[in-house]
Amino acid sequence: MVDVARRAGVSLKTVSRVINNAPHVQQQLVDRVLAAATELGFRRNHLASSLRSGQATATVGLLIEDIANPFYATIAGVVAEVARQHDTLLIIASSEEDAEREERLLRDLCSRRVDGLIVVPAGYDHAFLRPEVELGTPVVFLDRPAGGLLADTVLLDNRGGARAGVQRLIEAGHRRIGILLDSIGVYTMRERLDGAQDALAAAGVGYETRLVRDGIRDPVGAAAAVADMLDRPDPPTGFFSLNNRITLGVVEELWRRRSDAALVGFDDFEVAHLVPRPLTVIAYDTRALARTAAELLFQRVSGNPSWPRTIVLPTELVERGTAA
Amino acid sequence: MVDVARRAGVSLKTVSRVINNAPHVQQQLVDRVLAAATELGFRRNHLASSLRSGQATATVGLLIEDIANPFYATIAGVVAEVARQHDTLLIIASSEEDAEREERLLRDLCSRRVDGLIVVPAGYDHAFLRPEVELGTPVVFLDRPAGGLLADTVLLDNRGGARAGVQRLIEAGHRRIGILLDSIGVYTMRERLDGAQDALAAAGVGYETRLVRDGIRDPVGAAAAVADMLDRPDPPTGFFSLNNRITLGVVEELWRRRSDAALVGFDDFEVAHLVPRPLTVIAYDTRALARTAAELLFQRVSGNPSWPRTIVLPTELVERGTAA
DNA sequence: GGGCGCGGTGACAACGTTGTCAGCCTACCG
DNA sequence: CGGTAGGCTGACAACGTTGTCACCGCGCCC
């Protein structure tokens, strides 16, 4: 910038004014400076700018589990789009469900002075973020609540959705319902399981531990669990799967056996209408979820100081034929 | 930092040394400084650090079409993982296939002094990046070549893959092969179409324009095109689809009509084995593609100055039964 | 005993930008 | 014709950190 100033025969400050097209600069000088800048290949240093002005790195951080997962990729896409509307770039970091790594990444993002953070938490303690929040970095939690920190949060109605799904199976006459979940350690899984239990209890159907399978990581594991349950005495006549990876495995196994057991799955997925039997699922609007969080964040960034909110978005039972 | 120094009764520089755990500091002072830092809630300012030291923002930029697309999400995941191994964060920006937006985003990333860039180009002229490259910002192009700029590039063997796919259809006896593609404006589509033509020419099969459909954006469009082609005289007996979104539409339409027309699709996809007929596809290792680019980038970042390379990764014909 | 090397520390400038303020000039008003 | 308001410009400090260099004191060697 000092070089540009010398070349244009003006002061450093005038160059700064031109670059930021501030008012009160003669057109003639503007032209001279611009010419000098392009001749010298001037490249503004965004770092120095945000260092000096103290705020506005025009960057927000998004912390998720795994960017390659379509759910998070959708979220990232929406957040990036909202960010773009605010002329802001997005740093995306994946925690891989590791609380320690999550903390490291969040601290790193803060040390980069991001204007705000959207976090899908992996850990259970986010108290370490309190200083940052108090010093003015807004944080919005997405899909799961924060631990030990009062902050804006946008959630799905996991419990209500699961309740509706299991209720539907019960209405169709099922009493032995196999429930498959990823990990009871994950907030959404706990909520969904609670919802399923709500529905069972409300219908006076007993909750049988043998019908609940935890720790199912992938479609293969799901298929194996289904096979095992079906091969035992008093097999389930219906299945409730708590996420779409599991649902996929259940579908595969049922199809392999030509079983007509009922199935309701949490999470919709793109090819749900293409698989052998069209699937009944608990669907929700992932994009709306992300958009809500992102818009809330940018409200905070632009200074809305109201009390932290928790927003719960609805889920919907989409019937496509496998509930009966 | 100056506050920490005062509190610990040492100089500013000693604090800096402790924070960066530089050698030659008495353990006693280290402890005092660390204590003071935590008491005051010291938060290192990464911006100021990279401004002063001139290099090492520990950030790389990834420019893709659309983060919500699974192909790019996979790439982003791999790049983020490689970046993490180098203690580097990732700024992801989506060009939405808009060359102007691409340029704006790349300039913005450069003004943030990222350590390097991985670009899936949307535009055709990247000469504007030359000053940045010359000033030491490595750029690796991914999946499509750069325009007007000599730079590292990692590509797929689109042409070879398409050639193999069409050749397989020809071997199965097909002579009228419907070819469906997104947009001839996209590099990969042109390459794949060229490969298809190679195979047709090599087999002495005439290239009929009526059998090629351009501008197919989504599965619905693909289904409509297939329907139209099948309803005309001399319909194709086989289809070659140039990306997986199109393939999905073709599958739907063929299934709807219970047609047993052959189909080979470019791009594998997760549920390729679940759809009504298991699909024969041209597959490739997206993760390897991304990993190659990311590792090449970090080689450059750490100073490997050799001549820009172009790496072409192979594709593979995966037969699952729809080629005949 | 003087010189030398080295571990340990601090003063100071610098990175590239922007905020503050002072100062210039012109125009306009009384 | 003096005063003043306001458009326009520049000098300077500051943002928070790190690189450079100088300095001090100690132990060691000749």
XYZ file of C-alpha atoms (C1' of nucleotides) in Angstrom:
708
model
C 0.000 0.000 0.000
C 2.872 2.299 0.781
C 4.326 1.477 -2.639
C 1.035 2.279 -4.287
C 0.934 5.556 -2.399
C 4.433 6.473 -3.548
C 3.652 5.592 -7.138
C 0.393 7.528 -7.155
C 2.064 10.413 -5.379
C -0.402 10.417 -2.526
C -0.322 9.458 1.094
C -0.787 5.988 2.474
C -4.072 6.996 3.999
C -5.509 8.151 0.720
C -4.749 4.773 -0.795
C -6.545 3.170 2.110
C -9.502 5.433 1.495
C -9.617 4.557 -2.177
C -9.313 0.846 -1.573
C -12.202 0.965 0.878
C -13.957 3.435 -1.396
C -14.474 5.892 1.381
C -16.135 9.206 0.534
C -14.425 12.602 0.107
C -11.682 11.595 -2.296
C -11.186 13.453 -5.554
C -12.074 11.377 -8.569
C -8.732 12.226 -10.103
C -6.833 10.782 -7.143
C -9.062 7.739 -7.103
C -8.109 7.025 -10.689
C -4.414 7.584 -10.045
C -4.438 5.279 -7.045
C -6.398 2.584 -8.813
C -4.050 2.743 -11.758
C -1.018 2.495 -9.502
C -2.604 -0.378 -7.603
C -3.220 -2.480 -10.694
C 0.197 -1.648 -12.135
C 1.873 -2.826 -8.974
C -0.456 -5.790 -8.623
C -1.602 -4.603 -5.240
C -3.341 -7.259 -3.155
C -5.153 -6.124 -0.089
C -4.163 -7.966 3.071
C -7.367 -8.994 4.738
C -5.473 -10.150 7.831
C -3.956 -6.785 8.568
C -7.263 -5.149 7.946
C -9.147 -7.257 10.450
C -6.307 -7.010 12.922
C -6.386 -3.255 12.874
C -10.138 -2.791 12.789
C -10.559 -5.324 15.559
C -13.681 -6.878 14.172
C -15.063 -8.357 10.985
C -12.852 -11.125 9.747
C -15.821 -11.885 7.487
C -15.344 -15.502 8.402
C -17.525 -17.830 10.401
C -16.661 -21.295 11.631
C -18.763 -24.392 11.190
C -17.929 -27.366 13.344
C -19.563 -30.644 12.362
C -18.945 -34.352 12.749
C -17.903 -35.210 9.257
C -18.209 -33.129 6.148
C -18.438 -36.207 3.920
C -21.713 -37.238 5.551
C -24.608 -36.029 3.351
C -26.504 -34.651 6.340
C -23.618 -32.406 7.298
C -22.806 -31.641 3.692
C -26.330 -30.306 3.252
C -25.967 -28.240 6.378
C -22.620 -26.923 5.194
C -24.121 -25.970 1.864
C -26.931 -23.980 3.427
C -24.684 -22.287 5.961
C -22.218 -21.400 3.219
C -25.010 -19.896 1.176
C -26.325 -17.780 4.047
C -22.754 -16.760 4.806
C -22.252 -15.733 1.228
C -25.262 -13.452 1.458
C -23.393 -11.732 4.258
C -20.141 -11.618 2.253
C -18.620 -14.043 4.668
C -16.514 -17.121 4.106
C -16.826 -20.368 5.962
C -14.188 -22.402 7.742
C -15.445 -25.951 8.078
C -13.890 -28.306 10.589
C -14.777 -31.903 11.340
C -14.657 -33.162 14.896
C -15.073 -36.829 13.944
C -17.175 -37.215 17.095
C -14.120 -36.580 19.217
C -14.729 -34.152 22.075
C -11.081 -33.328 22.562
C -10.591 -32.613 18.910
C -13.742 -30.540 18.982
C -12.332 -28.367 21.722
C -9.029 -27.962 19.917
C -10.758 -26.960 16.723
C -13.093 -24.526 18.427
C -10.224 -22.858 20.239
C -8.328 -22.658 16.985
C -11.321 -21.076 15.259
C -11.603 -18.555 18.068
C -7.926 -17.676 17.875
C -8.595 -16.884 14.237
C -11.173 -14.410 15.476
C -14.075 -15.760 13.463
C -17.141 -13.552 13.609
C -19.292 -16.438 14.807
C -19.562 -20.193 15.214
C -22.098 -22.844 14.357
C -21.432 -26.030 16.259
C -22.854 -29.514 16.042
C -21.409 -30.586 19.356
C -19.633 -33.863 19.885
C -18.577 -33.264 23.478
C -20.611 -32.589 26.568
C -18.831 -29.620 28.030
C -18.573 -26.344 26.205
C -17.885 -24.172 29.209
C -14.500 -23.367 27.716
C -16.335 -21.271 25.137
C -17.828 -18.963 27.736
C -14.999 -16.383 27.641
C -15.305 -16.209 23.881
C -19.058 -15.772 24.042
C -18.677 -13.068 26.649
C -16.077 -11.307 24.540
C -18.608 -11.192 21.762
C -18.268 -14.247 19.545
C -21.773 -15.563 18.939
C -22.171 -19.335 18.982
C -25.187 -21.284 17.740
C -25.535 -24.966 18.515
C -27.138 -27.134 15.897
C -28.897 -30.491 16.088
C -27.656 -31.134 19.624
C -27.585 -28.915 22.695
C -24.485 -27.408 24.256
C -23.102 -28.644 27.553
C -22.525 -26.212 30.380
C -23.125 -23.136 28.292
C -26.173 -21.022 27.716
C -26.329 -20.434 23.986
C -28.634 -20.321 21.007
C -29.664 -23.789 19.951
C -31.589 -25.186 17.004
C -32.863 -28.730 17.367
C -35.167 -31.229 15.724
C -38.157 -32.718 17.463
C -36.417 -36.082 17.673
C -38.566 -37.356 20.448
C -41.856 -36.366 18.865
C -40.815 -37.818 15.533
C -39.812 -41.143 17.018
C -43.024 -41.242 19.018
C -45.059 -40.740 15.856
C -43.142 -43.422 14.000
C -43.535 -46.104 16.636
C -47.138 -45.089 17.202
C -47.756 -45.727 13.519
C -46.298 -49.231 13.810
C -48.440 -49.898 16.848
C -51.539 -48.695 15.014
C -50.723 -51.171 12.275
C -50.944 -53.874 14.896
C -47.318 -54.485 15.684
C -46.436 -55.364 19.244
C -42.910 -56.718 18.893
C -40.927 -53.869 17.387
C -37.195 -54.170 16.897
C -35.385 -50.912 17.559
C -31.931 -50.308 16.113
C -29.700 -47.434 17.031
C -26.210 -46.181 16.550
C -25.041 -45.223 20.002
C -26.928 -44.358 23.135
C -24.141 -41.900 23.836
C -25.379 -39.587 21.107
C -27.999 -37.037 22.117
C -30.251 -37.525 19.097
C -30.259 -41.283 19.580
C -31.270 -40.936 23.221
C -34.076 -38.566 22.324
C -35.355 -40.843 19.595
C -35.212 -43.858 21.828
C -37.096 -41.941 24.499
C -39.737 -41.056 21.933
C -40.080 -44.687 20.917
C -40.479 -45.681 24.554
C -43.084 -42.941 24.993
C -45.134 -44.446 22.200
C -44.772 -47.993 23.511
C -45.731 -46.932 27.012
C -48.704 -44.898 25.804
C -50.000 -47.969 23.988
C -49.351 -50.220 26.939
C -46.829 -52.263 24.984
C -44.001 -53.557 27.097
C -40.461 -52.377 26.380
C -38.343 -55.450 25.763
C -34.605 -54.944 25.982
C -33.987 -57.931 23.723
C -35.665 -55.967 20.935
C -33.332 -52.998 21.238
C -29.935 -53.143 19.569
C -27.350 -50.503 20.344
C -23.977 -49.862 18.718
C -24.954 -50.317 15.100
C -22.457 -48.350 13.070
C -23.245 -49.196 9.487
C -25.653 -50.940 7.135
C -23.777 -54.226 7.479
C -24.154 -54.164 11.243
C -27.817 -53.318 10.876
C -28.398 -56.207 8.498
C -26.677 -58.565 10.910
C -28.760 -57.350 13.830
C -31.974 -57.768 11.876
C -30.975 -61.259 10.795
C -30.194 -62.195 14.359
C -33.457 -60.852 15.716
C -35.510 -62.564 13.039
C -33.807 -65.886 13.682
C -34.721 -65.971 17.355
C -38.040 -67.119 18.792
C -40.812 -64.519 18.879
C -39.147 -62.348 16.239
C -40.199 -58.739 15.784
C -42.880 -58.101 13.182
C -41.804 -54.526 12.712
C -38.617 -52.505 12.907
C -37.903 -48.960 13.917
C -34.520 -47.743 12.782
C -33.058 -44.651 14.355
C -31.019 -43.322 11.468
C -30.797 -43.735 7.731
C -27.590 -45.722 7.561
C -29.234 -48.310 9.755
C -32.430 -48.167 7.735
C -30.461 -49.001 4.617
C -29.087 -52.142 6.232
C -32.507 -53.184 7.482
C -33.955 -52.772 4.002
C -31.201 -54.885 2.540
C -31.692 -57.714 4.988
C -35.485 -57.705 4.726
C -35.224 -57.712 0.956
C -32.682 -60.526 1.016
C -35.071 -62.658 3.062
C -38.134 -61.485 1.193
C -39.481 -60.658 4.628
C -42.487 -58.392 4.783
C -41.760 -57.130 8.269
C -42.816 -53.539 8.749
C -40.224 -50.785 8.868
C -40.182 -47.156 9.817
C -36.893 -45.292 9.705
C -35.761 -42.022 11.180
C -34.209 -39.728 8.527
C -35.399 -39.592 4.972
C -32.940 -40.283 2.199
C -32.655 -39.500 -1.425
C -33.407 -42.915 -2.843
C -36.084 -43.840 -0.296
C -38.563 -44.227 -3.147
C -36.236 -46.337 -5.242
C -35.428 -49.166 -2.866
C -37.360 -52.436 -3.305
C -40.238 -51.359 -1.058
C -40.856 -47.599 -0.781
C -39.970 -46.641 2.756
C -41.983 -45.009 5.472
C -39.747 -42.555 7.259
C -39.583 -39.748 9.772
C -38.498 -36.850 7.624
C -37.462 -33.313 8.422
C -36.140 -30.333 6.598
C -32.390 -30.398 7.019
C -32.011 -27.239 5.001
C -34.483 -25.388 7.188
C -32.593 -26.600 10.225
C -29.342 -25.216 8.915
C -30.910 -22.038 7.590
C -32.511 -21.309 10.943
C -29.190 -21.698 12.707
C -27.269 -19.667 10.168
C -29.760 -16.820 10.142
C -29.833 -16.770 13.901
C -26.047 -16.598 13.927
C -25.910 -13.666 11.567
C -28.531 -11.865 13.611
C -26.203 -12.230 16.561
C -23.197 -11.194 14.511
C -24.946 -8.007 13.519
C -25.590 -7.332 17.121
C -28.959 -8.695 18.220
C -28.369 -9.000 21.938
C -31.540 -10.758 23.062
C -31.538 -13.717 25.399
C -30.362 -17.042 23.878
C -33.137 -18.979 22.214
C -33.808 -22.656 21.670
C -35.718 -23.439 18.531
C -37.177 -26.899 17.898
C -38.106 -27.787 14.339
C -40.841 -30.316 13.592
C -40.475 -33.718 12.009
C -42.961 -35.410 9.724
C -44.066 -38.991 9.238
C -43.873 -39.722 5.525
C -45.845 -42.847 4.701
C -44.634 -44.765 1.709
C -45.861 -48.200 2.504
C -43.558 -50.053 4.863
C -45.320 -49.171 8.096
C -47.930 -51.884 7.880
C 0.088 -10.369 25.776
C 1.435 -7.154 27.184
C -0.951 -7.571 30.116
C 0.257 -11.096 30.672
C 3.830 -9.838 30.593
C 3.091 -7.179 33.192
C 1.306 -9.628 35.417
C 4.068 -12.215 35.199
C 6.704 -9.523 35.658
C 8.516 -10.386 32.462
C 8.930 -8.795 29.090
C 6.515 -9.061 26.229
C 9.005 -11.108 24.268
C 9.315 -13.708 26.981
C 5.575 -14.208 26.929
C 5.774 -14.678 23.198
C 8.513 -17.224 23.692
C 6.495 -19.139 26.246
C 3.349 -19.134 24.151
C 5.258 -20.526 21.190
C 7.191 -22.748 23.570
C 10.477 -21.576 22.229
C 13.644 -22.956 23.866
C 15.889 -21.148 26.356
C 13.290 -20.013 28.848
C 13.646 -20.827 32.554
C 11.037 -23.268 33.707
C 10.168 -20.918 36.566
C 9.313 -18.114 34.160
C 7.371 -20.477 31.924
C 5.183 -21.386 34.860
C 4.662 -17.772 35.905
C 3.728 -16.739 32.381
C 1.387 -19.675 31.895
C -0.305 -18.922 35.194
C -0.719 -15.264 34.309
C -2.052 -16.202 30.884
C -4.770 -18.449 32.231
C -5.686 -15.999 34.979
C -6.172 -13.253 32.438
C -7.872 -15.568 29.976
C -5.267 -14.868 27.363
C -6.279 -15.819 23.838
C -3.611 -15.817 21.211
C -4.448 -13.791 18.154
C -3.699 -15.956 15.183
C -4.268 -13.047 12.801
C -1.577 -10.890 14.296
C 0.745 -13.836 14.382
C 0.404 -14.635 10.702
C 0.547 -10.969 9.815
C 3.846 -10.520 11.553
C 5.482 -13.753 10.513
C 4.392 -13.208 6.940
C 3.628 -16.823 6.257
C 1.661 -19.706 7.680
C -1.941 -18.764 8.182
C -2.381 -22.513 8.652
C -5.371 -22.232 6.378
C -5.953 -23.556 2.895
C -8.817 -22.762 0.590
C -10.954 -25.278 -1.252
C -13.072 -24.026 -4.101
C -15.707 -26.405 -5.390
C -19.007 -26.271 -7.213
C -21.336 -27.116 -4.412
C -20.519 -28.510 -1.033
C -23.904 -30.222 -0.733
C -23.101 -32.468 -3.695
C -21.827 -35.830 -2.381
C -18.928 -35.877 -4.816
C -17.631 -32.563 -3.522
C -18.507 -33.414 0.052
C -16.289 -36.486 -0.214
C -13.514 -34.381 -1.655
C -13.934 -31.808 1.096
C -13.752 -34.530 3.730
C -10.510 -35.944 2.387
C -8.922 -32.538 1.917
C -9.961 -31.526 5.424
C -8.404 -34.682 6.795
C -5.112 -34.154 4.996
C -5.180 -30.537 6.109
C -5.717 -31.624 9.689
C -2.611 -33.778 9.483
C -0.767 -30.571 8.670
C -2.501 -28.659 11.481
C -4.295 -26.600 8.936
C -7.901 -25.498 8.693
C -9.953 -25.403 5.557
C -12.006 -22.591 4.095
C -14.545 -24.079 1.719
C -16.254 -21.921 -0.862
C -18.820 -22.904 -3.476
C -18.705 -21.334 -6.901
C -22.090 -22.713 -7.967
C -20.602 -23.151 -11.450
C -20.344 -19.387 -11.803
C -17.025 -18.217 -13.220
C -17.388 -14.674 -11.947
C -18.222 -15.829 -8.471
C -15.310 -18.235 -8.656
C -12.937 -15.387 -9.389
C -14.338 -13.268 -6.561
C -14.010 -16.121 -4.108
C -10.476 -16.995 -5.183
C -9.380 -13.381 -4.875
C -10.988 -13.229 -1.461
C -9.206 -16.386 -0.374
C -5.923 -14.946 -1.582
C -6.494 -11.702 0.288
C -6.841 -13.838 3.373
C -3.365 -15.141 2.616
C -4.259 -18.806 2.606
C -1.242 -21.077 2.422
C -2.593 -22.820 -0.642
C -5.607 -23.452 -2.832
C -7.349 -26.465 -4.265
C -9.673 -25.505 -7.061
C -12.292 -27.383 -9.008
C -12.570 -24.752 -11.678
C -15.840 -23.453 -13.018
C -14.430 -20.771 -15.280
C -12.055 -21.003 -18.209
C -9.565 -18.316 -17.388
C -7.440 -18.433 -14.282
C -4.739 -16.084 -15.455
C -5.722 -13.724 -12.669
C -4.174 -16.201 -10.251
C -0.749 -15.918 -11.817
C 0.497 -13.112 -9.533
C -0.571 -15.120 -6.499
C 1.163 -18.238 -7.748
C 4.304 -16.264 -8.487
C 4.202 -14.718 -5.041
C 4.190 -18.192 -3.605
C 0.629 -19.390 -3.105
C 0.493 -22.928 -4.465
C -2.646 -23.839 -6.401
C -3.736 -27.342 -7.359
C -6.541 -27.853 -9.831
C -8.808 -30.806 -9.281
C -11.057 -32.784 -11.619
C -10.806 -30.144 -14.360
C -7.812 -28.311 -15.791
C -7.032 -24.633 -15.274
C -7.406 -22.097 -18.037
C -4.501 -19.894 -18.974
C -2.348 -20.928 -16.061
C 0.345 -23.512 -15.676
C -0.404 -25.299 -12.428
C -0.548 -28.664 -10.757
C -3.594 -30.594 -11.885
C -5.182 -33.863 -10.815
C -7.690 -35.356 -13.218
C -9.643 -38.515 -13.865
C -9.287 -40.542 -17.020
C -12.724 -39.464 -18.161
C -12.083 -40.236 -21.774
C -10.670 -43.682 -21.145
C -13.476 -44.564 -18.782
C -16.177 -43.530 -21.200
C -14.431 -45.405 -23.979
C -14.424 -48.567 -21.889
C -18.078 -48.189 -20.973
C -19.309 -47.736 -24.503
C -16.979 -50.437 -25.751
C -18.621 -52.799 -23.276
C -22.062 -51.946 -24.653
C -20.822 -52.517 -28.183
C -19.349 -55.892 -27.196
C -22.759 -56.805 -25.849
C -24.098 -56.242 -29.357
C -25.608 -52.800 -28.990
C -25.406 -50.507 -31.982
C -27.943 -47.836 -31.123
C -26.690 -46.350 -27.885
C -28.419 -43.365 -26.320
C -25.975 -40.962 -24.689
C -27.192 -38.544 -22.051
C -25.148 -35.713 -20.655
C -25.427 -32.697 -18.469
C -23.788 -29.924 -20.405
C -21.264 -29.978 -23.191
C -19.847 -26.841 -21.611
C -18.384 -28.825 -18.743
C -14.907 -30.229 -19.279
C -15.620 -33.672 -17.847
C -18.695 -34.055 -20.010
C -16.757 -33.165 -23.149
C -14.048 -35.659 -22.279
C -16.537 -38.400 -21.585
C -18.415 -37.703 -24.778
C -15.141 -37.815 -26.683
C -14.382 -41.170 -25.098
C -17.768 -42.490 -26.113
C -17.186 -41.322 -29.667
C -13.745 -42.960 -29.651
C -15.338 -46.279 -28.805
C -18.078 -45.930 -31.409
C -15.573 -44.966 -34.078
C -13.213 -47.788 -33.158
C -16.077 -50.255 -33.601
C -17.196 -48.663 -36.817
C -20.547 -47.710 -35.340
C -21.906 -44.450 -36.688
C -22.329 -41.539 -34.310
C -25.962 -40.458 -34.510
C -26.757 -37.025 -33.140
C -30.354 -38.012 -32.521
C -29.070 -40.452 -29.912
C -27.192 -37.800 -27.938
C -29.091 -35.640 -25.475
C -27.440 -32.614 -23.967
C -28.629 -30.315 -21.184
C -29.976 -32.935 -18.819
C -29.852 -31.387 -15.383
C -31.582 -33.869 -13.120
C -33.109 -37.342 -12.876
C -36.478 -36.066 -14.049
C -34.951 -34.618 -17.195
C -33.073 -37.859 -17.773
C -36.230 -39.918 -17.410
C -38.034 -37.672 -19.893
C -35.201 -37.941 -22.411
C -35.145 -41.726 -22.124
C -38.904 -41.895 -22.545
C -38.710 -39.708 -25.622
C -35.918 -41.723 -27.203
C -37.657 -45.024 -26.559
C -40.890 -43.770 -28.062
C -39.338 -42.862 -31.391
C -38.669 -45.282 -34.227
C -35.433 -47.238 -34.066
C -35.076 -46.671 -30.321
C -31.735 -47.207 -28.614
C -31.177 -50.666 -27.147
C -28.606 -49.372 -24.697
C -27.894 -46.188 -22.800
C -24.709 -44.546 -21.706
C -25.232 -41.935 -19.035
C -22.509 -39.425 -18.351
C -23.101 -38.801 -14.656
C -24.851 -40.420 -11.747
C -27.763 -38.016 -11.438
C -28.646 -38.823 -15.010
C -28.113 -42.517 -14.401
C -30.636 -42.394 -11.591
C -33.269 -40.935 -13.904
C -32.541 -43.495 -16.591
C -32.917 -46.313 -14.076
C -36.237 -44.934 -12.929
C -37.637 -44.667 -16.424
C -36.394 -48.085 -17.529
C -37.844 -49.619 -14.376
C -41.139 -47.825 -14.871
C -41.441 -49.295 -18.367
C -39.985 -52.646 -17.338
C -37.592 -52.074 -20.227
C -34.523 -54.268 -20.330
C -32.470 -51.807 -22.312
C -28.815 -51.942 -21.377
C -27.285 -49.206 -19.284
C -23.802 -48.139 -18.316
C -23.384 -45.058 -16.217
C -20.409 -42.856 -15.477
C -19.905 -42.370 -11.718
C -20.624 -45.034 -9.148
C -23.072 -44.274 -6.377
C -23.744 -45.619 -2.959
C -26.969 -47.470 -3.699
C -25.926 -48.752 -7.116
C -26.392 -52.289 -5.848
C -29.796 -51.589 -4.333
C -31.665 -50.222 -7.305
C -33.994 -52.617 -9.161
C -31.275 -53.901 -11.472
C -27.707 -53.727 -10.167
C -25.937 -51.169 -12.276
C -22.867 -51.392 -14.406
C -20.881 -48.223 -13.924
C -17.605 -46.471 -14.592
C -16.234 -46.059 -11.103
C -13.243 -44.245 -9.733
C -11.741 -43.475 -6.394
C -12.958 -40.019 -5.445
C -11.052 -40.142 -2.190
C -7.817 -40.984 -3.967
C -8.450 -38.114 -6.342
C -8.832 -35.677 -3.495
C -5.994 -37.156 -1.487
C -3.630 -36.886 -4.426
C -4.491 -33.231 -4.877
C -4.286 -32.419 -1.174
C -0.963 -34.151 -0.715
C 0.437 -32.469 -3.769
C -0.724 -29.139 -2.365
C 0.963 -29.671 0.956
C 4.153 -30.711 -0.785
C 4.076 -27.368 -2.519
C 3.218 -25.550 0.675
C 6.236 -27.027 2.356
C 8.333 -25.825 -0.484
C 8.681 -28.457 -3.185
C 9.535 -26.249 -6.135
C 9.487 -28.752 -8.993
C 7.735 -28.147 -12.268
C 3.897 -28.303 -12.172
C 2.578 -31.809 -12.690
C -0.570 -33.212 -14.210
C -1.697 -36.476 -12.689
C -4.412 -38.571 -14.307
C -6.115 -41.184 -12.166
C -7.626 -44.311 -13.693
C -11.280 -45.257 -13.875
C -12.671 -48.734 -13.680
C -15.568 -50.509 -15.357
C -17.601 -52.192 -12.635
C -19.908 -54.796 -14.111
C -23.063 -55.419 -12.154
C -25.328 -56.667 -14.856
C -26.901 -53.864 -16.851
C -24.379 -53.752 -19.655
C -25.905 -56.574 -21.666
C 43.132 -13.438 34.571
C 41.285 -12.165 30.218
C 38.707 -13.682 26.354
C 35.059 -16.470 24.558
C 30.833 -18.876 24.022
C 26.364 -19.518 25.348
C 22.013 -19.702 27.968
C 18.692 -16.485 29.177
C 16.242 -12.020 28.750
C 14.492 -7.609 27.055
C 14.089 -3.264 23.959
C 12.635 -2.116 19.682
C 11.035 -2.247 15.110
C 8.205 -4.244 11.884
C 4.119 -6.828 9.503
C -0.093 -4.030 6.479
C -3.795 -1.864 7.549
C -7.216 1.741 9.661
C -8.735 5.374 13.292
C -7.755 9.927 14.944
C -6.741 14.226 14.426
C -4.672 18.201 12.548
C -4.208 21.018 8.686
C -4.954 22.839 4.177
C -7.820 25.151 0.813
C -12.042 26.924 -1.060
C -16.437 28.901 -0.766
C -19.669 31.302 1.455
C -21.640 34.346 4.886
C -22.062 38.431 7.620
C -12.612 41.601 4.309
C -12.456 38.463 8.308
C -14.473 34.327 10.005
C -15.922 29.792 9.532
C -17.723 25.575 7.776
C -16.721 21.716 5.277
C -14.441 18.980 1.624
C -10.153 16.868 1.091
C -5.545 15.144 2.465
C -1.718 13.512 5.264
C 1.154 12.438 9.612
C 1.069 9.400 13.161
C -0.210 5.897 16.286
C -2.155 1.644 17.018
C -3.896 -3.405 16.365
C -1.137 -8.061 18.625
C 2.331 -10.509 17.448
C 7.366 -12.023 16.149
C 12.286 -11.206 14.244
C 16.565 -8.942 15.277
C 19.810 -7.620 18.003
C 22.008 -6.251 22.117
C 22.892 -7.238 26.659
C 24.011 -9.652 31.027
C 26.206 -13.143 33.643
C 28.257 -17.448 34.082
C 31.523 -21.107 33.254
C 35.281 -22.545 30.616
C 39.676 -22.606 28.352
C 44.233 -21.083 27.392
